[in-house]
């Protein structure tokens, strides 16, 4: 590709999104000598960590592991300060990576992609942006994120509210001062559970509107010692290799999962007595709930663990009615993404926090001054939506993507997302998605999964260039077989229990097809499958000269 072609908007590859996926993809493809540009809607790098600046935002995977492994020098130079870093530190890390690898010169910020159409004759993608830019590329790589489109539920009267309104996924860059302000927050998923204790400390009063109580485990976050960091750096090669072969891309190095001192679940809760379970709670608190292996596969075992969980809630929350309101019931532990918190239940012992358990009477409408529920009217000055995302498919379906024959992606995915390995779709040649549905993605430490996809896509493009292939496309048969496999491994797990309504299933968005989107088979197994596919000449893909 000549300099002139690239300045005229012609590239070997266009990448959409400059989060951790887009940044690494740019670095890799540039390293292969390709002309590449990244288009990013935000005004800087970082993706999730650029947008989600709400109070209390932090990762739930130890930062030693939730970080890039591709550069040993980067790994050795960067020092994390806490077990699970807060959003400002993670964003600083993303900026450091952008500076260190000089990424910004190939990123166009404040550039939202609106369409990507495949030109079959020339075997290239035509990409258009909201600003009117037109780009043409051989490869279009979607690094648009699984949790990048905030969901604001349509609640009657929402526009009438007179005070300021925020969404955790679009938090103002200058921050929000809640001192002397009364706040209402809707949502008790990971974002709400992280934000509630921090907002409660500042606000005059906080009213929490909770539709479904969550199962959440204490983070046990703490500063990292110099000795610990040195040990991790010395063992990084082994840590990274173990992550790559693991189930979820996490080994809990030095801490156990989520920073808690947890061992791998084992044994049967069904074989314990009530006294034994009580004693375990005395010794370990919430960590005791997750220590048995059968809670992942047996509903009765799971219900016993849920009972233990509820008992532990009642031990922390002083007002029995509030404790009862916070207790999850009717769906299993493990059906949703595990939530990790700091002082969540303790927050409900504060005088300035009110729980509105919407199971006792739901929201009727938002008014000028608060929320009218079936239980009464609750007033506040500022409203926070912690109501999640149109996950996994939201960002891609907001772009008018059209493949062979002008077929829109939204038609191809009408009954739910269909992909081969989460990497490609039949009918959409030379288009890749990073951590797309059908890959371990959101069930894993996502940086491990991002790196695996980026490396695989880079190798694939290199292979095509070496063998003069112009087009790669997942076959219909491979896509169908893969989707059947994705569904088969998810069925029978807690993740697809009929009582489970998670965003993994699309259940948080009205009208979205109920399909389990990520791949449960595990990061290690999945990596082997992808490597095998490549080693067998990209089995399941058709390559054309
Ligand atoms: P993103 O970071 O979402 O980046 C995608 C980018 O694409 C965004 O910047 C977006 O603006 C841009 N984009 C989207 N559509 C367009 C378009 N049409 N045109 C132009 N640009 C577009 N994962 C973990 O493994 N561990 C954690 O602890 C963890 N914590 C999280 C905490 C929060 C609050 C959230 C919301 C998610 C968390 N995740 C976590 C998941 C997180 O999304 C991933 O870990 C990772 O940051 C995703 O990187 P990405 O580059 O794939 O996507
Ligand atoms: P979420 O898990 O989807 O939670 C959204 C919350 O809003 C739920 O409590 C939901 O209730 C509620 N809600 C939605 N619509 C509502 C309505 N109309 N009325 C009342 N309540 C409503 O979203 P999230 O908390 O932003 O988390 C999404 C994902 O992002 C996480 O699962 C995780 O992967 C990632 N994340 C990670 C961290 C971290 O700890 N590192 C932090 C934040 C986010 P229902 O349950 O009843 O639908």
Short mmCIF file of C-alpha atoms and ligand atoms in Angstrom, two decimals, residues 49 54 58-61 147 151 153 155 168 186-192 194 209-212 214 336-337 340 358 363 386-389 442 501 503 508, ligand 2:
data_model
loop_
_atom_site.label_atom_id
_atom_site.label_comp_id
_atom_site.label_asym_id
_atom_site.label_seq_id
_atom_site.Cartn_x
_atom_site.Cartn_y
_atom_site.Cartn_z
CA UNK A 49 -11.81 2.52 31.14
CA UNK A 54 -18.09 6.23 37.95
CA UNK A 58 -12.19 -0.90 39.27
CA UNK A 59 -11.35 -4.25 37.73
CA UNK A 60 -12.43 -7.49 39.38
CA UNK A 61 -9.45 -9.52 38.18
CA UNK A 147 -19.80 -3.85 27.06
CA UNK A 151 -28.48 0.40 28.28
CA UNK A 153 -34.19 1.33 30.14
CA UNK A 155 -39.08 4.11 31.94
CA UNK A 168 -22.23 4.64 34.96
CA UNK A 186 -31.22 2.24 39.58
CA UNK A 187 -29.37 -1.06 39.22
CA UNK A 188 -27.44 -3.45 41.41
CA UNK A 189 -25.18 -5.27 38.94
CA UNK A 190 -21.37 -4.99 39.10
CA UNK A 191 -21.44 -1.25 38.33
CA UNK A 192 -24.12 -0.38 40.88
CA UNK A 194 -19.18 -0.84 43.05
CA UNK A 209 -33.68 0.94 43.47
CA UNK A 210 -33.02 -2.79 43.26
CA UNK A 211 -34.97 -5.06 40.92
CA UNK A 212 -32.91 -8.23 41.40
CA UNK A 214 -27.14 -10.06 43.19
CA UNK A 336 -24.59 -14.23 36.22
CA UNK A 337 -21.13 -12.73 36.04
CA UNK A 340 -16.91 -8.43 43.54
CA UNK A 358 -38.63 -3.45 43.72
CA UNK A 363 -41.21 1.36 39.30
CA UNK A 386 -26.33 1.64 36.69
CA UNK A 387 -28.42 -0.36 34.26
CA UNK A 388 -25.76 -2.13 32.22
CA UNK A 389 -25.19 -2.62 28.53
CA UNK A 442 -16.78 -12.03 28.80
CA UNK A 501 -31.98 -13.76 33.39
CA UNK A 503 -27.07 -10.25 29.99
CA UNK A 508 -31.62 -7.53 30.01
P1 LIG B 2 -25.79 -5.37 34.75
O1 LIG B 2 -25.03 -6.44 35.38
O2 LIG B 2 -26.58 -5.69 33.54
O3 LIG B 2 -26.73 -4.74 35.86
C1 LIG B 2 -27.72 -3.82 35.54
C2 LIG B 2 -28.62 -3.58 36.73
O4 LIG B 2 -29.63 -2.66 36.37
C3 LIG B 2 -29.32 -4.85 37.22
O5 LIG B 2 -29.41 -4.81 38.61
C4 LIG B 2 -30.70 -4.72 36.58
O6 LIG B 2 -31.71 -5.41 37.25
C5 LIG B 2 -30.90 -3.23 36.69
N1 LIG B 2 -31.92 -2.74 35.76
C6 LIG B 2 -31.86 -2.72 34.42
N2 LIG B 2 -33.01 -2.22 33.92
C7 LIG B 2 -33.79 -1.92 34.98
C8 LIG B 2 -35.08 -1.38 35.12
N3 LIG B 2 -35.82 -1.05 34.06
N4 LIG B 2 -35.59 -1.22 36.36
C9 LIG B 2 -34.86 -1.54 37.43
N5 LIG B 2 -33.62 -2.08 37.38
C10 LIG B 2 -33.10 -2.25 36.15
O7 LIG B 2 -24.83 -4.13 34.33
P2 LIG B 2 -23.49 -3.63 35.04
O8 LIG B 2 -23.67 -3.59 36.48
O9 LIG B 2 -23.08 -2.39 34.35
O10 LIG B 2 -22.46 -4.77 34.69
C11 LIG B 2 -22.34 -5.29 33.39
C12 LIG B 2 -21.06 -6.06 33.26
O11 LIG B 2 -19.95 -5.16 33.14
C13 LIG B 2 -20.70 -6.91 34.45
O12 LIG B 2 -21.41 -8.11 34.51
C14 LIG B 2 -19.21 -7.10 34.25
O13 LIG B 2 -18.93 -8.03 33.25
C15 LIG B 2 -18.81 -5.73 33.77
N6 LIG B 2 -18.44 -4.90 34.93
C16 LIG B 2 -17.41 -5.31 35.71
C17 LIG B 2 -17.07 -4.58 36.82
C18 LIG B 2 -15.97 -5.02 37.71
O14 LIG B 2 -16.18 -5.32 38.86
N7 LIG B 2 -14.78 -5.03 37.24
C19 LIG B 2 -17.78 -3.45 37.15
C20 LIG B 2 -18.82 -3.06 36.33
C21 LIG B 2 -19.16 -3.79 35.22
P3 LIG B 2 -32.10 -6.92 36.79
O15 LIG B 2 -30.98 -7.78 37.29
O16 LIG B 2 -33.38 -7.17 37.43
O17 LIG B 2 -32.17 -6.91 35.29
#
